[in-house]
PDB file of C-alpha atoms in Angstrom:
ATOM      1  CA  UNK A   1       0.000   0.000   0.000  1.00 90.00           C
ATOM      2  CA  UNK A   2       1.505   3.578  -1.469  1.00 93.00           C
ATOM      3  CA  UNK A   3       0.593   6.104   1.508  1.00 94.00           C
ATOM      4  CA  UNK A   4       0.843  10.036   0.515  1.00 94.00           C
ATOM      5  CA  UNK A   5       2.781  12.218   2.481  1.00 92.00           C
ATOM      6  CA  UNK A   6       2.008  16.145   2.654  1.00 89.00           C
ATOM      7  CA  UNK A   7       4.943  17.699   3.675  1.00 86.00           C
ATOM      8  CA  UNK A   8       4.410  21.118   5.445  1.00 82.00           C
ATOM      9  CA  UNK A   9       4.868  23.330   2.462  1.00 83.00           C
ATOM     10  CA  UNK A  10       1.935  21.615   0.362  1.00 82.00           C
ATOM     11  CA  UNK A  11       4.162  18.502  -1.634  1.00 88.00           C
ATOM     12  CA  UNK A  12       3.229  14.753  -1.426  1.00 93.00           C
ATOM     13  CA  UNK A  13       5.588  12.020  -1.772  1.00 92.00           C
ATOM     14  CA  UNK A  14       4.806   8.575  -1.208  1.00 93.00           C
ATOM     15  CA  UNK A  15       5.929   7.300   2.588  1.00 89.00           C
ATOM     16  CA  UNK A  16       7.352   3.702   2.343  1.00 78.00           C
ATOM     17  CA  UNK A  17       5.589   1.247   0.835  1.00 80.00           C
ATOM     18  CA  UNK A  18       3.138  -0.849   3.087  1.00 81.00           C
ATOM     19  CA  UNK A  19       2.673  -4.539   3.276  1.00 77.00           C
ATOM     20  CA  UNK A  20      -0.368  -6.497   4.662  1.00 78.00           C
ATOM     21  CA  UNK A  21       1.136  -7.298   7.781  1.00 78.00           C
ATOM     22  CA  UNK A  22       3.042  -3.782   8.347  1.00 81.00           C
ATOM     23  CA  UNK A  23       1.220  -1.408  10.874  1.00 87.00           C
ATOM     24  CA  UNK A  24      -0.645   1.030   9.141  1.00 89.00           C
ATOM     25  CA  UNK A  25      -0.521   4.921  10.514  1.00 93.00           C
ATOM     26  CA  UNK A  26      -4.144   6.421  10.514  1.00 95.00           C
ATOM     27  CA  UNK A  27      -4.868   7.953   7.076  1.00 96.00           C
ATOM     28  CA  UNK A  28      -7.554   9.612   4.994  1.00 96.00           C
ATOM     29  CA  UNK A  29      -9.019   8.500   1.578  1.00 95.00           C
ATOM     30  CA  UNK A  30     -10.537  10.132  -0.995  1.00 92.00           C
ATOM     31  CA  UNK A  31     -13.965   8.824  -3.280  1.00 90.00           C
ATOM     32  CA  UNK A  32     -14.360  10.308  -6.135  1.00 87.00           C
ATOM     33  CA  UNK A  33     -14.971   9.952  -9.863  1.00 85.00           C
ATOM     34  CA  UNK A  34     -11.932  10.132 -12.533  1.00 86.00           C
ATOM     35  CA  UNK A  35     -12.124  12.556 -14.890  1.00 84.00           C
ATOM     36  CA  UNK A  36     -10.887  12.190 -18.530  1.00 85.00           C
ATOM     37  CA  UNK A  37      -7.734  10.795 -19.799  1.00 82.00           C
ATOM     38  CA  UNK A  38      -4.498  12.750 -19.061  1.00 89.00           C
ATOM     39  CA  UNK A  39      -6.257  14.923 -16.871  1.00 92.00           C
ATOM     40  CA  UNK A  40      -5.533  12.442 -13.410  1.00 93.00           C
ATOM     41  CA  UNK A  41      -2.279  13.018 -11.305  1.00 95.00           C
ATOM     42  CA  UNK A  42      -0.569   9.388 -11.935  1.00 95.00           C
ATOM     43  CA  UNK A  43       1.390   7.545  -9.754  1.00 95.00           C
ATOM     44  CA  UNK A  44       4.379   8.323 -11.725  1.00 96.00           C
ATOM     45  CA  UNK A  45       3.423  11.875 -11.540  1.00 95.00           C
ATOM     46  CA  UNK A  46       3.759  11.774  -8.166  1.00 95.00           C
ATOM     47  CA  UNK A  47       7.332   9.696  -7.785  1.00 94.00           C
ATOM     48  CA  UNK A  48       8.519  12.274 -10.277  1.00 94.00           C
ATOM     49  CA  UNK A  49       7.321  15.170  -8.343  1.00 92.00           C
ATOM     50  CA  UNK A  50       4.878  16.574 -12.221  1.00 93.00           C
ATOM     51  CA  UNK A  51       1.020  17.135 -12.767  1.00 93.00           C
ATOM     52  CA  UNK A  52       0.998  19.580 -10.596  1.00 93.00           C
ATOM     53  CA  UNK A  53      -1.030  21.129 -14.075  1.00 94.00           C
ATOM     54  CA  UNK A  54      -3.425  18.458 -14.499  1.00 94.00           C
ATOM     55  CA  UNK A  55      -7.217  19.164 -13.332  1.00 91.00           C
ATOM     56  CA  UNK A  56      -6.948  15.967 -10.857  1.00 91.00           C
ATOM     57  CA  UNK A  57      -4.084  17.869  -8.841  1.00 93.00           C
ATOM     58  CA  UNK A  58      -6.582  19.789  -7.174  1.00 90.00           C
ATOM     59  CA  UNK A  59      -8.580  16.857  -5.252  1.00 90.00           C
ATOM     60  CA  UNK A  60      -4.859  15.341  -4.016  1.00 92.00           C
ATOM     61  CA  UNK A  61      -4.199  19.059  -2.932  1.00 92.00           C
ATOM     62  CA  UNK A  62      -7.532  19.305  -1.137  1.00 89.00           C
ATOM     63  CA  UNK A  63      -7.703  15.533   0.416  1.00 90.00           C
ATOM     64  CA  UNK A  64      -4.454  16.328   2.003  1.00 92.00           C
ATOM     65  CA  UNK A  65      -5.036  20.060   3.254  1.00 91.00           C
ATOM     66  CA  UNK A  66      -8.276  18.036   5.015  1.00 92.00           C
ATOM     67  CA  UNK A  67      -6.873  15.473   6.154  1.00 92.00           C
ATOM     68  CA  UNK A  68      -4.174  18.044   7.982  1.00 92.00           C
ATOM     69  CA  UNK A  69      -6.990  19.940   9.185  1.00 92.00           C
ATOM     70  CA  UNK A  70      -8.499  16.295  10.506  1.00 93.00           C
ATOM     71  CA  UNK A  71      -5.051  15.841  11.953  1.00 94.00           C
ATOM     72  CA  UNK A  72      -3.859  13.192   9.303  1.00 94.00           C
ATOM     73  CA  UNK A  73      -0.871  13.069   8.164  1.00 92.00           C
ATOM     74  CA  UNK A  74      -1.297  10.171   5.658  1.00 94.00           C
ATOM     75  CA  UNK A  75      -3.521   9.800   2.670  1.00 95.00           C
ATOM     76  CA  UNK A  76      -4.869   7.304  -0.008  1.00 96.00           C
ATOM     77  CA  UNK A  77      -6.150   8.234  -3.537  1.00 94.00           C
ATOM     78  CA  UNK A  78      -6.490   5.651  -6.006  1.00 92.00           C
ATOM     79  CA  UNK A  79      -5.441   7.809  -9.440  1.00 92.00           C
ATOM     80  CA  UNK A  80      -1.701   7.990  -7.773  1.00 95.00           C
ATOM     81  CA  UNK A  81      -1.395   5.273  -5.115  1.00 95.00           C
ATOM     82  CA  UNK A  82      -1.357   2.575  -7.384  1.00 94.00           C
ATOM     83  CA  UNK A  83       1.250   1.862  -9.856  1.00 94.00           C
ATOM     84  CA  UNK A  84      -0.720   0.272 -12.668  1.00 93.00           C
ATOM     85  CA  UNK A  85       2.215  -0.241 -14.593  1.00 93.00           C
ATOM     86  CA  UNK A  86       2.591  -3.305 -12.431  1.00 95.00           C
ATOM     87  CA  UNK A  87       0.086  -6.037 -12.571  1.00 94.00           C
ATOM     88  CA  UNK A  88       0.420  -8.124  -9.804  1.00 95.00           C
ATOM     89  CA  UNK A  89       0.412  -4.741  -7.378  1.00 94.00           C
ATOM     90  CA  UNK A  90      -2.469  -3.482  -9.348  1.00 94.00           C
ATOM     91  CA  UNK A  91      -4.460  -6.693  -9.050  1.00 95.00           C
ATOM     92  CA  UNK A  92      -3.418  -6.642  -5.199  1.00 94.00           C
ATOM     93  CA  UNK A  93      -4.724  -3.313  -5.186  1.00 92.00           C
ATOM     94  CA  UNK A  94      -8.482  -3.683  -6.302  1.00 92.00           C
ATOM     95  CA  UNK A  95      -8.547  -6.998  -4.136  1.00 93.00           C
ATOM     96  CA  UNK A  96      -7.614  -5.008  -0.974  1.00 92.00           C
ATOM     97  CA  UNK A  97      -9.934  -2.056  -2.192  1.00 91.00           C
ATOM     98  CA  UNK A  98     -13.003  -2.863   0.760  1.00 92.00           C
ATOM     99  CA  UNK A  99     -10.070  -3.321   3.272  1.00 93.00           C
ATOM    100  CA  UNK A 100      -8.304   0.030   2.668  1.00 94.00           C
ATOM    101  CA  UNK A 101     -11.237   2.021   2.534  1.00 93.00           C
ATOM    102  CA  UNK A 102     -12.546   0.524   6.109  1.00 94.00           C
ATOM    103  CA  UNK A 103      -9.410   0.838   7.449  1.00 94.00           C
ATOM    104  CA  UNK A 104      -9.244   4.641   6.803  1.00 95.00           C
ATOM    105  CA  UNK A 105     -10.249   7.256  10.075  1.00 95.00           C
ATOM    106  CA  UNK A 106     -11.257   9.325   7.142  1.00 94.00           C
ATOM    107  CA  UNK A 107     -13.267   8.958   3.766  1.00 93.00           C
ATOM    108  CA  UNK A 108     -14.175  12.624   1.843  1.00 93.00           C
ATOM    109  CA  UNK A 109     -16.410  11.875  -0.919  1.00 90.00           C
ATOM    110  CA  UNK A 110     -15.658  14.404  -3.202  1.00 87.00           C
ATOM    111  CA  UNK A 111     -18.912  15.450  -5.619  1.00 85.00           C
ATOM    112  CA  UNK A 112     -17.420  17.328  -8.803  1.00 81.00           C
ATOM    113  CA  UNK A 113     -20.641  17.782 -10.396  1.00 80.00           C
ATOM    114  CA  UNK A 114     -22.389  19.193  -6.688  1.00 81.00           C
ATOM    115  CA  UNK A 115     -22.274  22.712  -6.407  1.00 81.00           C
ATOM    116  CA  UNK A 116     -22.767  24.790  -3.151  1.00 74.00           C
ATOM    117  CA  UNK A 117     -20.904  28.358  -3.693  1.00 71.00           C
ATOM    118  CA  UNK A 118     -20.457  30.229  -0.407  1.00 57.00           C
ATOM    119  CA  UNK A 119     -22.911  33.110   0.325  1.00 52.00           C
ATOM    120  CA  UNK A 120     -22.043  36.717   0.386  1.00 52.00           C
ATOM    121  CA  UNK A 121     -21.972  38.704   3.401  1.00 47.00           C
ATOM    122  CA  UNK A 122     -22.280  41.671   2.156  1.00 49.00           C
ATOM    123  CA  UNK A 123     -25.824  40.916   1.532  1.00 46.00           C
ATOM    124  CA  UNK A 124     -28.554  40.311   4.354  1.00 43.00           C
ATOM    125  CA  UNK A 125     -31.061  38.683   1.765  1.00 41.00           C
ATOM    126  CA  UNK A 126     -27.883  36.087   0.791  1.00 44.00           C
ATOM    127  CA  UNK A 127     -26.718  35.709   4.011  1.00 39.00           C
ATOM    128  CA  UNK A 128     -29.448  34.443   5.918  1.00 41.00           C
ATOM    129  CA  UNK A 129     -32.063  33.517   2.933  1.00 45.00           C
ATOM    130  CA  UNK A 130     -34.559  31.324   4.522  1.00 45.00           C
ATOM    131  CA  UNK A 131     -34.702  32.802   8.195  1.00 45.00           C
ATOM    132  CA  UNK A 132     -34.586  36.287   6.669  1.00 42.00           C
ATOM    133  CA  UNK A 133     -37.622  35.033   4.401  1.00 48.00           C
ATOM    134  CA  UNK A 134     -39.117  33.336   7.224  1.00 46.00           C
ATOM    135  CA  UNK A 135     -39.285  36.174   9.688  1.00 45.00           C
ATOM    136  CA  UNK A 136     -40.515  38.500   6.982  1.00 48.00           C
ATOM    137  CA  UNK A 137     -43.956  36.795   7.174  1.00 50.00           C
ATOM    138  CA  UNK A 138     -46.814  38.940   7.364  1.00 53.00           C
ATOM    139  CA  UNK A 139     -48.167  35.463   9.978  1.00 51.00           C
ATOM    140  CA  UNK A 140     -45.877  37.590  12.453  1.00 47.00           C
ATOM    141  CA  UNK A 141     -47.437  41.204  12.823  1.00 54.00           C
ATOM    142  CA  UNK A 142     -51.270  39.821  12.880  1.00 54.00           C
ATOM    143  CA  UNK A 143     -52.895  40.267  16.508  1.00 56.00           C
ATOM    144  CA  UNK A 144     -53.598  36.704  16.837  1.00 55.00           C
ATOM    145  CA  UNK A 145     -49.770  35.231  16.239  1.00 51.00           C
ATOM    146  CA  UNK A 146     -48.761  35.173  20.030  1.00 52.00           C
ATOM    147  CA  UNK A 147     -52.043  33.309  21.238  1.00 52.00           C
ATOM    148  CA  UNK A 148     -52.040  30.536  18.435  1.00 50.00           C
ATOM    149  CA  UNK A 149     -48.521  30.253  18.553  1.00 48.00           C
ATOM    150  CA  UNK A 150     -48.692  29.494  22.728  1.00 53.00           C
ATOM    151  CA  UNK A 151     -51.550  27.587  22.423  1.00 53.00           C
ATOM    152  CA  UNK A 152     -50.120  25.046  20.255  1.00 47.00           C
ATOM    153  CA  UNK A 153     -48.277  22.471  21.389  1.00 50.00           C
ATOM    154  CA  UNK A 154     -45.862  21.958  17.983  1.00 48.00           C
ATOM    155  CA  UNK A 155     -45.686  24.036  15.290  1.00 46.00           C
ATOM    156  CA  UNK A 156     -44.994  22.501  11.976  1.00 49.00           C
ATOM    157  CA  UNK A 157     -43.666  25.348   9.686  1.00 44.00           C
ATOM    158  CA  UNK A 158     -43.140  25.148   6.164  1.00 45.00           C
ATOM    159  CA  UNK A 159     -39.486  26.297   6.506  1.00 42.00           C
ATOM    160  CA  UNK A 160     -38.231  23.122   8.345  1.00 43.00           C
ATOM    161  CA  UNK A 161     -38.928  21.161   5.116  1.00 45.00           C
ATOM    162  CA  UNK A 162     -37.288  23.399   2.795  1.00 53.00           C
ATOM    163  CA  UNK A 163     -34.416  21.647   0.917  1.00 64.00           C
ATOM    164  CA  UNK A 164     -31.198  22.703   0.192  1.00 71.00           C
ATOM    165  CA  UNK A 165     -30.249  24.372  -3.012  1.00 71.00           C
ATOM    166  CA  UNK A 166     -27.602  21.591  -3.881  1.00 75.00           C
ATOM    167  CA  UNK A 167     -29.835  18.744  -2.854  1.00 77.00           C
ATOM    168  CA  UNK A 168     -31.302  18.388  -6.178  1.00 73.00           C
ATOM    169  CA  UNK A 169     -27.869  17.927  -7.821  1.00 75.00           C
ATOM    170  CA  UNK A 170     -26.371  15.852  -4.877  1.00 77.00           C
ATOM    171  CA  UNK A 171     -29.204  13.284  -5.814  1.00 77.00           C
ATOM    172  CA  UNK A 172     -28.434  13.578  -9.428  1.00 75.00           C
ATOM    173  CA  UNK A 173     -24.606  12.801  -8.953  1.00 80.00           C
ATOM    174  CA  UNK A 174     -22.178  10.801 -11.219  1.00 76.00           C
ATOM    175  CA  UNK A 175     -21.020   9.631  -7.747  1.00 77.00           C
ATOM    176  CA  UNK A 176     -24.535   7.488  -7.494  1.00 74.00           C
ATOM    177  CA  UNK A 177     -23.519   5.535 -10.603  1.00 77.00           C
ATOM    178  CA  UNK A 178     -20.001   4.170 -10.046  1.00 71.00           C
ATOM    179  CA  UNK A 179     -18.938   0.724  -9.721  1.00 71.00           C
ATOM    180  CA  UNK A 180     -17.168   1.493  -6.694  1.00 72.00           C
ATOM    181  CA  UNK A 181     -19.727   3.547  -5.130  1.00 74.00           C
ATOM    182  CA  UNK A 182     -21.569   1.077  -2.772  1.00 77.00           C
ATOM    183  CA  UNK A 183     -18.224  -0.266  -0.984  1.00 81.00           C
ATOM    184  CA  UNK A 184     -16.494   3.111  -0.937  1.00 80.00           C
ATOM    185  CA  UNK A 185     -19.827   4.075   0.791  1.00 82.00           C
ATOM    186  CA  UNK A 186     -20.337   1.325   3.049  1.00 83.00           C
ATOM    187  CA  UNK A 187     -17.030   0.106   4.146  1.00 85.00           C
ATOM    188  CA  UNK A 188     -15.285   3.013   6.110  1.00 83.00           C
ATOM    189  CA  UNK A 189     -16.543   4.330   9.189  1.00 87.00           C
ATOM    190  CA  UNK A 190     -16.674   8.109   8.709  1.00 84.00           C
ATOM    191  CA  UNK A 191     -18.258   9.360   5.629  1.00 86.00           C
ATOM    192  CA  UNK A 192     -17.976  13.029   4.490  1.00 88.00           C
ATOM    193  CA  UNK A 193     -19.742  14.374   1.241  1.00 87.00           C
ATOM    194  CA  UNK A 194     -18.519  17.715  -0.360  1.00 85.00           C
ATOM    195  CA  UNK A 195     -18.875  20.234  -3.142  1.00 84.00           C
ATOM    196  CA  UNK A 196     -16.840  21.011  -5.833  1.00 81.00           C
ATOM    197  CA  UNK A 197     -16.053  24.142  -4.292  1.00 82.00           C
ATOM    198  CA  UNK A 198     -14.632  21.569  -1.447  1.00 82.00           C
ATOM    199  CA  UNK A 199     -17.535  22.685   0.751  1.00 84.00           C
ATOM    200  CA  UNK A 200     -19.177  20.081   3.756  1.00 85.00           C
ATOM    201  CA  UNK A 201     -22.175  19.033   2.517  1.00 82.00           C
ATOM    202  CA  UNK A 202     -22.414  16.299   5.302  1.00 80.00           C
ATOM    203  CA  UNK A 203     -22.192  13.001   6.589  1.00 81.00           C
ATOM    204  CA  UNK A 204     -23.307   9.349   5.467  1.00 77.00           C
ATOM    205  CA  UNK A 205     -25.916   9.819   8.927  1.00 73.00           C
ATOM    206  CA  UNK A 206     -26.749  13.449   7.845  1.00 70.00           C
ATOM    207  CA  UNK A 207     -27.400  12.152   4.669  1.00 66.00           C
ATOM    208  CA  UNK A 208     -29.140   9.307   5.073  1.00 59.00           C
ATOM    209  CA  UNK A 209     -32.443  10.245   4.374  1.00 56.00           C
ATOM    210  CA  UNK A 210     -31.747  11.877   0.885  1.00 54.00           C
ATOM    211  CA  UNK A 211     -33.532  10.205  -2.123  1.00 52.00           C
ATOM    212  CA  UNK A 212     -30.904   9.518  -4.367  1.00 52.00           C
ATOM    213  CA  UNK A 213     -32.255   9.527  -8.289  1.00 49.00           C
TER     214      UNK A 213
END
C-alpha cells in the first residue's frame, strides 16, 4: 500500500511502501470519480514530483489540506497510489480495495458535479435567505400570532422542510452511478460528502435520508 505524504509546504511524496502485515498509521481517503484521460495526477506523476497542471491535482491538494486539518498526516487516492504499470500490485490493489477504505479514520467523498458556492456577506437577503424570508412573514405582525402560537403544542412550519439548493444535484450525482460507489460508501466508518467548491455538505448519517435519483 503507497501512503501520501504532505509535507508542510503543500508537496506529497509517497511514505514507504506498506505490506499487509506492516502497521498502518491512521490515514484519509478520498472517493471520487476520474475525470478524462491525461487529466488524473498518476502515480508516476507523483514519484517524479509533475502534474501539478493536471485538473486531478486539485482533489490530491484538497484531500491532504483536510486530512491536515483532521489531523492526518497520511492519505490514499487511487489515481496515484497505485502503480498500474505493475500487474500483480495493481491486481493486489483492487482486491484489498473494501479493506483500505474501512481501514481509513477518514473517507471525503468528493462530488465534482455538486455545487454549493459560499454566500455573500455583504448581503442580508444572501446571508441568511430562509430565516430572513421566514421572519418576513406577514403570519408575524397579525394580533392573533402570540395566542395561536402558545396555544399550540408543535408548530410545523413550512421552513423546516425546505431543501437545500444543492440537494437536487447531490441526488443527481455521477457519484450514485459508479462501480465502486456502494463499498467506498459502506465500508469506512466516517463518511464526508462535499462540493466542488470543497464545501461540507455532510455526513453518510446526515445524509441518510436523501432520495438519491
Amino acid at each position: 500500500m503507497h501512503l501520501l505524504l504532505r509535507s508542510k509546504n503543500g508537496e506529497f511524496s509517497f511514505a514507504k511502501d506498506l505490506g499487509d502485515d506492516d502497521p498502518t498509521p491512521p490515514y484519509a481517503i478520498l472517493s471520487h470519480t476520474w475525470g478524462l484521460d491525461g487529466e488524473e495526477v498518476t502515480f508516476e506523476d507523483i514519484t517524479n514530483g509533475t502534474g501539478k497542471n493536471k485538473r486531478g491535482y486539485n482533489k490530491i491538494w484538497f484531500c491532504g489540506a483536510q486530512a491536515e486539518q483532521d489531523g492526518l498526516r497520511y492519505l490514499w487516492i487511487d489515481t496515484c497510489c497505485i502503480n498500474k504499470k505493475n500487474k500483480a500490485e495493481l491486481s493486489h490493489a483492487i482486491n484489498s480495495m473494501f479493506r483500505w477504505y474501512r481501514n481509513a479514520t477518514r473517507c471525503y467523498d468528493y462530488l465534482s458535479d455538486v455545487s454549493n458556492p459560499p454566500i455573500e456577506s455583504n448581503d442580508k437577503y444572501n446571508l441568511w435567505p430562509r430565516e430572513w424570508n421566514f421572519w418576513k412573514r406577514g403570519w408575524f405582525t397579525q394580533g392573533w400570532t402570540l395566542q395561536q402560537l402558545l396555544g399550540l403544542g408543535s408548530v410545523d412550519s413550512n421552513e423546516k422542510h425546505n431543501t437545500q439548493p444543492w440537494e437536487s444535484q447531490f441526488r443527481e450525482s455521477i457519484w450514485f452511478t459508479r462501480g465502486w460507489t456502494l463499498q467506498e460508501l459502506l465500508a469506512p466508518g466516517s463518511v464526508e460528502f462535499l462540493s466542488q467548491e470543497r464545501k461540507r455538505l455532510g455526513d453518510r448519517s446526515s445524509l441518510t435520508n436523501t432520495e438519491v435519483s
